[in-house]
Amino acid sequence: MIKTKNNLNRLGIFSVLLLLLPVIIVPLSFAEVKVDENMCKQMYVRYKEMGNQKFQEKYKDRKSIYNCIQLYKNSDWNFVGKSKIDKYYSNLELLSHNKMGKKANVNILYSISIDSEKFLVKFKACADTTILKPSFLIQSKSEQYIGITDKILKKDTCNDYRTYVNAKYQSDIKIENILDLSKYKHVKSGNLRI
């Protein structure tokens, strides 16, 4: 009788375990997939930064990295923040391409005298290639500075800009587009002053 009762208890525990097995195992298998996808999301910036080949070389010891690469190549795969990362790295490509590109043509449209030694200057810049953060060397005999703007100068278009320039004579004012700011480290810079 005691043996039969023990066997029934064991059978009951075994039955309960069999019933709980799908409840325990199924969520664990889903969690494993989710952990891999979370890891892929975290590694995405490194993938964009290094490029496919360098990324594979660096992380070749991780088996899951190849699953991540498949996700990265899937145009339907998305997560919060992915578009921001993609936009940032596509802008970097444009910037590096533009460093080899041409300068924008700059024409001063008008200068209005504000006082005896200050002018409000409106100028137009036209470009053959897209310039994400146009920079301009603005100079006169009285001052020199780099004016930077977030207003994108798109390929085959023109933008108008305005700034204040300290100068005694309108003819002293010169403005040119610069592509490589490293050559002008000694010159003060800031957003266009208007």
PDB file of C-alpha atoms in Angstrom:
ATOM      1  CA  MET A   1       0.000   0.000   0.000  1.00  0.00           C
ATOM      2  CA  ILE A   2       2.808   2.429   0.913  1.00  0.00           C
ATOM      3  CA  LYS A   3       4.730   1.360  -2.178  1.00  0.00           C
ATOM      4  CA  THR A   4       1.711   1.966  -4.372  1.00  0.00           C
ATOM      5  CA  LYS A   5       1.163   5.383  -2.759  1.00  0.00           C
ATOM      6  CA  ASN A   6       4.831   6.318  -3.389  1.00  0.00           C
ATOM      7  CA  ASN A   7       4.549   5.153  -6.974  1.00  0.00           C
ATOM      8  CA  LEU A   8       1.393   7.247  -7.423  1.00  0.00           C
ATOM      9  CA  ASN A   9       3.161  10.279  -5.908  1.00  0.00           C
ATOM     10  CA  ARG A  10       6.099   9.772  -8.249  1.00  0.00           C
ATOM     11  CA  LEU A  11       3.759   9.299 -11.168  1.00  0.00           C
ATOM     12  CA  GLY A  12       1.895  12.468 -10.172  1.00  0.00           C
ATOM     13  CA  ILE A  13       5.096  14.499  -9.929  1.00  0.00           C
ATOM     14  CA  PHE A  14       6.300  13.053 -13.245  1.00  0.00           C
ATOM     15  CA  SER A  15       2.955  13.929 -14.882  1.00  0.00           C
ATOM     16  CA  VAL A  16       3.092  17.474 -13.544  1.00  0.00           C
ATOM     17  CA  LEU A  17       6.642  17.841 -14.879  1.00  0.00           C
ATOM     18  CA  LEU A  18       5.552  16.572 -18.278  1.00  0.00           C
ATOM     19  CA  LEU A  19       2.719  19.085 -18.294  1.00  0.00           C
ATOM     20  CA  LEU A  20       5.029  21.946 -17.235  1.00  0.00           C
ATOM     21  CA  LEU A  21       7.794  21.055 -19.684  1.00  0.00           C
ATOM     22  CA  PRO A  22       6.254  22.937 -22.660  1.00  0.00           C
ATOM     23  CA  VAL A  23       5.530  25.894 -20.395  1.00  0.00           C
ATOM     24  CA  ILE A  24       9.187  26.081 -19.319  1.00  0.00           C
ATOM     25  CA  ILE A  25      10.998  25.080 -22.547  1.00  0.00           C
ATOM     26  CA  VAL A  26       8.999  27.085 -25.105  1.00  0.00           C
ATOM     27  CA  PRO A  27       9.560  30.509 -23.468  1.00  0.00           C
ATOM     28  CA  LEU A  28      13.255  29.693 -23.001  1.00  0.00           C
ATOM     29  CA  SER A  29      13.643  28.999 -26.716  1.00  0.00           C
ATOM     30  CA  PHE A  30      11.958  32.323 -27.540  1.00  0.00           C
ATOM     31  CA  ALA A  31      14.142  34.137 -25.023  1.00  0.00           C
ATOM     32  CA  GLU A  32      17.234  32.707 -26.678  1.00  0.00           C
ATOM     33  CA  VAL A  33      16.185  34.119 -30.078  1.00  0.00           C
ATOM     34  CA  LYS A  34      15.398  37.485 -28.513  1.00  0.00           C
ATOM     35  CA  VAL A  35      18.792  37.637 -26.771  1.00  0.00           C
ATOM     36  CA  ASP A  36      20.507  37.043 -30.128  1.00  0.00           C
ATOM     37  CA  GLU A  37      18.462  39.796 -31.761  1.00  0.00           C
ATOM     38  CA  ASN A  38      19.240  42.172 -28.892  1.00  0.00           C
ATOM     39  CA  MET A  39      22.914  41.397 -29.323  1.00  0.00           C
ATOM     40  CA  CYS A  40      22.566  42.062 -33.055  1.00  0.00           C
ATOM     41  CA  LYS A  41      20.963  45.430 -32.317  1.00  0.00           C
ATOM     42  CA  GLN A  42      23.840  46.338 -30.013  1.00  0.00           C
ATOM     43  CA  MET A  43      26.436  45.233 -32.557  1.00  0.00           C
ATOM     44  CA  TYR A  44      24.783  47.089 -35.464  1.00  0.00           C
ATOM     45  CA  VAL A  45      26.721  50.318 -34.893  1.00  0.00           C
ATOM     46  CA  ARG A  46      29.998  48.379 -34.995  1.00  0.00           C
ATOM     47  CA  TYR A  47      28.873  46.665 -38.188  1.00  0.00           C
ATOM     48  CA  LYS A  48      28.140  50.020 -39.847  1.00  0.00           C
ATOM     49  CA  GLU A  49      31.388  51.474 -38.514  1.00  0.00           C
ATOM     50  CA  MET A  50      33.640  48.614 -39.675  1.00  0.00           C
ATOM     51  CA  GLY A  51      31.875  47.399 -42.784  1.00  0.00           C
ATOM     52  CA  ASN A  52      30.898  43.814 -43.491  1.00  0.00           C
ATOM     53  CA  GLN A  53      34.358  42.337 -44.109  1.00  0.00           C
ATOM     54  CA  LYS A  54      36.190  43.833 -41.102  1.00  0.00           C
ATOM     55  CA  PHE A  55      33.207  43.061 -38.879  1.00  0.00           C
ATOM     56  CA  GLN A  56      33.284  39.367 -39.904  1.00  0.00           C
ATOM     57  CA  GLU A  57      37.040  39.185 -39.374  1.00  0.00           C
ATOM     58  CA  LYS A  58      36.898  40.719 -35.901  1.00  0.00           C
ATOM     59  CA  TYR A  59      33.979  38.634 -34.615  1.00  0.00           C
ATOM     60  CA  LYS A  60      34.540  35.385 -36.573  1.00  0.00           C
ATOM     61  CA  ASP A  61      34.713  33.367 -33.331  1.00  0.00           C
ATOM     62  CA  ARG A  62      31.115  34.199 -32.457  1.00  0.00           C
ATOM     63  CA  LYS A  63      28.720  31.845 -34.254  1.00  0.00           C
ATOM     64  CA  SER A  64      25.752  34.177 -33.776  1.00  0.00           C
ATOM     65  CA  ILE A  65      27.475  36.983 -35.694  1.00  0.00           C
ATOM     66  CA  TYR A  66      26.553  35.368 -39.007  1.00  0.00           C
ATOM     67  CA  ASN A  67      22.881  35.389 -37.978  1.00  0.00           C
ATOM     68  CA  CYS A  68      23.271  39.094 -37.214  1.00  0.00           C
ATOM     69  CA  ILE A  69      24.801  39.759 -40.639  1.00  0.00           C
ATOM     70  CA  GLN A  70      21.820  38.035 -42.247  1.00  0.00           C
ATOM     71  CA  LEU A  71      19.548  40.353 -40.242  1.00  0.00           C
ATOM     72  CA  TYR A  72      21.581  43.414 -41.276  1.00  0.00           C
ATOM     73  CA  LYS A  73      21.185  42.504 -44.946  1.00  0.00           C
ATOM     74  CA  ASN A  74      17.429  41.965 -44.592  1.00  0.00           C
ATOM     75  CA  SER A  75      15.736  45.186 -45.702  1.00  0.00           C
ATOM     76  CA  ASP A  76      12.654  44.353 -43.601  1.00  0.00           C
ATOM     77  CA  TRP A  77      14.640  44.098 -40.348  1.00  0.00           C
ATOM     78  CA  ASN A  78      14.210  47.146 -38.165  1.00  0.00           C
ATOM     79  CA  PHE A  79      14.480  48.348 -34.592  1.00  0.00           C
ATOM     80  CA  VAL A  80      14.093  51.634 -32.741  1.00  0.00           C
ATOM     81  CA  GLY A  81      17.094  53.801 -33.604  1.00  0.00           C
ATOM     82  CA  LYS A  82      18.185  51.864 -36.716  1.00  0.00           C
ATOM     83  CA  SER A  83      17.185  54.622 -39.120  1.00  0.00           C
ATOM     84  CA  LYS A  84      19.175  57.153 -37.078  1.00  0.00           C
ATOM     85  CA  ILE A  85      22.290  54.953 -37.279  1.00  0.00           C
ATOM     86  CA  ASP A  86      21.784  54.396 -41.018  1.00  0.00           C
ATOM     87  CA  LYS A  87      21.332  58.118 -41.630  1.00  0.00           C
ATOM     88  CA  TYR A  88      24.448  58.993 -39.627  1.00  0.00           C
ATOM     89  CA  TYR A  89      26.664  56.578 -41.552  1.00  0.00           C
ATOM     90  CA  SER A  90      25.192  57.566 -44.921  1.00  0.00           C
ATOM     91  CA  ASN A  91      25.938  61.215 -44.044  1.00  0.00           C
ATOM     92  CA  LEU A  92      29.517  60.238 -43.149  1.00  0.00           C
ATOM     93  CA  GLU A  93      29.890  58.632 -46.577  1.00  0.00           C
ATOM     94  CA  LEU A  94      28.610  61.824 -48.206  1.00  0.00           C
ATOM     95  CA  LEU A  95      31.025  63.918 -46.153  1.00  0.00           C
ATOM     96  CA  SER A  96      34.034  61.775 -47.037  1.00  0.00           C
ATOM     97  CA  HIS A  97      32.966  61.786 -50.678  1.00  0.00           C
ATOM     98  CA  ASN A  98      32.529  65.562 -50.560  1.00  0.00           C
ATOM     99  CA  LYS A  99      36.055  66.130 -49.229  1.00  0.00           C
ATOM    100  CA  MET A 100      37.200  65.004 -52.643  1.00  0.00           C
ATOM    101  CA  GLY A 101      34.442  67.027 -54.290  1.00  0.00           C
ATOM    102  CA  LYS A 102      34.286  70.547 -55.567  1.00  0.00           C
ATOM    103  CA  LYS A 103      33.764  73.702 -53.592  1.00  0.00           C
ATOM    104  CA  ALA A 104      30.491  75.538 -53.890  1.00  0.00           C
ATOM    105  CA  ASN A 105      30.503  78.706 -55.948  1.00  0.00           C
ATOM    106  CA  VAL A 106      29.834  81.688 -53.695  1.00  0.00           C
ATOM    107  CA  ASN A 107      28.469  85.056 -54.821  1.00  0.00           C
ATOM    108  CA  ILE A 108      27.755  88.012 -52.549  1.00  0.00           C
ATOM    109  CA  LEU A 109      24.247  89.209 -53.392  1.00  0.00           C
ATOM    110  CA  TYR A 110      24.279  92.397 -51.334  1.00  0.00           C
ATOM    111  CA  SER A 111      25.879  94.133 -48.360  1.00  0.00           C
ATOM    112  CA  ILE A 112      24.003  96.598 -46.187  1.00  0.00           C
ATOM    113  CA  SER A 113      25.979  98.942 -43.972  1.00  0.00           C
ATOM    114  CA  ILE A 114      24.819  98.601 -40.343  1.00  0.00           C
ATOM    115  CA  ASP A 115      27.249 101.157 -38.944  1.00  0.00           C
ATOM    116  CA  SER A 116      30.604 102.606 -39.982  1.00  0.00           C
ATOM    117  CA  GLU A 117      32.412  99.258 -39.660  1.00  0.00           C
ATOM    118  CA  LYS A 118      29.774  96.528 -39.928  1.00  0.00           C
ATOM    119  CA  PHE A 119      27.813  95.046 -42.825  1.00  0.00           C
ATOM    120  CA  LEU A 120      24.924  92.649 -43.130  1.00  0.00           C
ATOM    121  CA  VAL A 121      25.904  90.423 -46.042  1.00  0.00           C
ATOM    122  CA  LYS A 122      23.630  88.107 -48.005  1.00  0.00           C
ATOM    123  CA  PHE A 123      25.396  85.569 -50.183  1.00  0.00           C
ATOM    124  CA  LYS A 124      24.442  82.630 -52.388  1.00  0.00           C
ATOM    125  CA  ALA A 125      26.263  79.294 -52.582  1.00  0.00           C
ATOM    126  CA  CYS A 126      25.673  76.808 -55.417  1.00  0.00           C
ATOM    127  CA  ALA A 127      27.119  73.289 -55.510  1.00  0.00           C
ATOM    128  CA  ASP A 128      27.568  70.398 -57.942  1.00  0.00           C
ATOM    129  CA  THR A 129      27.624  67.894 -55.055  1.00  0.00           C
ATOM    130  CA  THR A 130      25.721  67.669 -51.773  1.00  0.00           C
ATOM    131  CA  ILE A 131      27.424  69.421 -48.854  1.00  0.00           C
ATOM    132  CA  LEU A 132      25.934  68.438 -45.500  1.00  0.00           C
ATOM    133  CA  LYS A 133      27.405  71.154 -43.283  1.00  0.00           C
ATOM    134  CA  PRO A 134      28.613  73.931 -45.553  1.00  0.00           C
ATOM    135  CA  SER A 135      31.475  75.982 -44.120  1.00  0.00           C
ATOM    136  CA  PHE A 136      32.491  79.389 -45.374  1.00  0.00           C
ATOM    137  CA  LEU A 137      35.634  81.420 -44.846  1.00  0.00           C
ATOM    138  CA  ILE A 138      34.334  84.938 -44.253  1.00  0.00           C
ATOM    139  CA  GLN A 139      36.978  87.620 -44.199  1.00  0.00           C
ATOM    140  CA  SER A 140      37.731  91.290 -44.491  1.00  0.00           C
ATOM    141  CA  LYS A 141      40.698  93.414 -43.465  1.00  0.00           C
ATOM    142  CA  SER A 142      39.112  93.690 -39.992  1.00  0.00           C
ATOM    143  CA  GLU A 143      38.274  90.045 -39.263  1.00  0.00           C
ATOM    144  CA  GLN A 144      38.326  86.449 -40.406  1.00  0.00           C
ATOM    145  CA  TYR A 145      36.117  83.584 -39.255  1.00  0.00           C
ATOM    146  CA  ILE A 146      34.599  80.303 -40.385  1.00  0.00           C
ATOM    147  CA  GLY A 147      30.821  80.347 -40.657  1.00  0.00           C
ATOM    148  CA  ILE A 148      29.203  76.913 -40.379  1.00  0.00           C
ATOM    149  CA  THR A 149      25.568  76.095 -41.036  1.00  0.00           C
ATOM    150  CA  ASP A 150      23.340  73.020 -40.694  1.00  0.00           C
ATOM    151  CA  LYS A 151      21.386  74.049 -43.783  1.00  0.00           C
ATOM    152  CA  ILE A 152      22.291  71.267 -46.255  1.00  0.00           C
ATOM    153  CA  LEU A 153      23.441  72.433 -49.667  1.00  0.00           C
ATOM    154  CA  LYS A 154      21.978  69.823 -52.007  1.00  0.00           C
ATOM    155  CA  LYS A 155      23.485  68.730 -55.299  1.00  0.00           C
ATOM    156  CA  ASP A 156      22.765  71.107 -58.207  1.00  0.00           C
ATOM    157  CA  THR A 157      21.015  73.678 -55.998  1.00  0.00           C
ATOM    158  CA  CYS A 158      21.765  77.031 -54.401  1.00  0.00           C
ATOM    159  CA  ASN A 159      21.155  78.296 -50.862  1.00  0.00           C
ATOM    160  CA  ASP A 160      21.122  81.854 -49.590  1.00  0.00           C
ATOM    161  CA  TYR A 161      22.903  82.721 -46.349  1.00  0.00           C
ATOM    162  CA  ARG A 162      23.260  85.886 -44.292  1.00  0.00           C
ATOM    163  CA  THR A 163      25.854  86.999 -41.805  1.00  0.00           C
ATOM    164  CA  TYR A 164      27.377  90.067 -40.205  1.00  0.00           C
ATOM    165  CA  VAL A 165      30.893  91.057 -41.222  1.00  0.00           C
ATOM    166  CA  ASN A 166      33.108  93.667 -39.611  1.00  0.00           C
ATOM    167  CA  ALA A 167      34.640  95.717 -42.427  1.00  0.00           C
ATOM    168  CA  LYS A 168      35.353  99.363 -43.254  1.00  0.00           C
ATOM    169  CA  TYR A 169      34.546  98.944 -46.938  1.00  0.00           C
ATOM    170  CA  GLN A 170      32.136  96.671 -48.752  1.00  0.00           C
ATOM    171  CA  SER A 171      34.866  95.789 -51.264  1.00  0.00           C
ATOM    172  CA  ASP A 172      36.987  94.278 -48.440  1.00  0.00           C
ATOM    173  CA  ILE A 173      34.500  91.444 -47.854  1.00  0.00           C
ATOM    174  CA  LYS A 174      35.387  88.037 -49.291  1.00  0.00           C
ATOM    175  CA  ILE A 175      33.511  84.772 -48.788  1.00  0.00           C
ATOM    176  CA  GLU A 176      34.487  81.328 -50.038  1.00  0.00           C
ATOM    177  CA  ASN A 177      33.325  77.782 -49.384  1.00  0.00           C
ATOM    178  CA  ILE A 178      35.873  75.545 -47.658  1.00  0.00           C
ATOM    179  CA  LEU A 179      35.715  71.764 -47.575  1.00  0.00           C
ATOM    180  CA  ASP A 180      38.571  70.899 -45.212  1.00  0.00           C
ATOM    181  CA  LEU A 181      38.309  72.671 -41.854  1.00  0.00           C
ATOM    182  CA  SER A 182      41.620  71.196 -40.638  1.00  0.00           C
ATOM    183  CA  LYS A 183      43.510  73.812 -42.661  1.00  0.00           C
ATOM    184  CA  TYR A 184      41.818  76.580 -40.675  1.00  0.00           C
ATOM    185  CA  LYS A 185      42.274  75.409 -37.078  1.00  0.00           C
ATOM    186  CA  HIS A 186      43.766  78.776 -36.138  1.00  0.00           C
ATOM    187  CA  VAL A 187      40.675  80.673 -37.361  1.00  0.00           C
ATOM    188  CA  LYS A 188      37.733  81.161 -34.986  1.00  0.00           C
ATOM    189  CA  SER A 189      34.571  79.414 -36.101  1.00  0.00           C
ATOM    190  CA  GLY A 190      30.929  79.200 -35.228  1.00  0.00           C
ATOM    191  CA  ASN A 191      27.455  79.196 -36.705  1.00  0.00           C
ATOM    192  CA  LEU A 192      26.749  81.875 -39.251  1.00  0.00           C
ATOM    193  CA  ARG A 193      26.032  84.990 -37.244  1.00  0.00           C
ATOM    194  CA  ILE A 194      22.377  85.683 -37.944  1.00  0.00           C
TER     195      ILE A 194
END
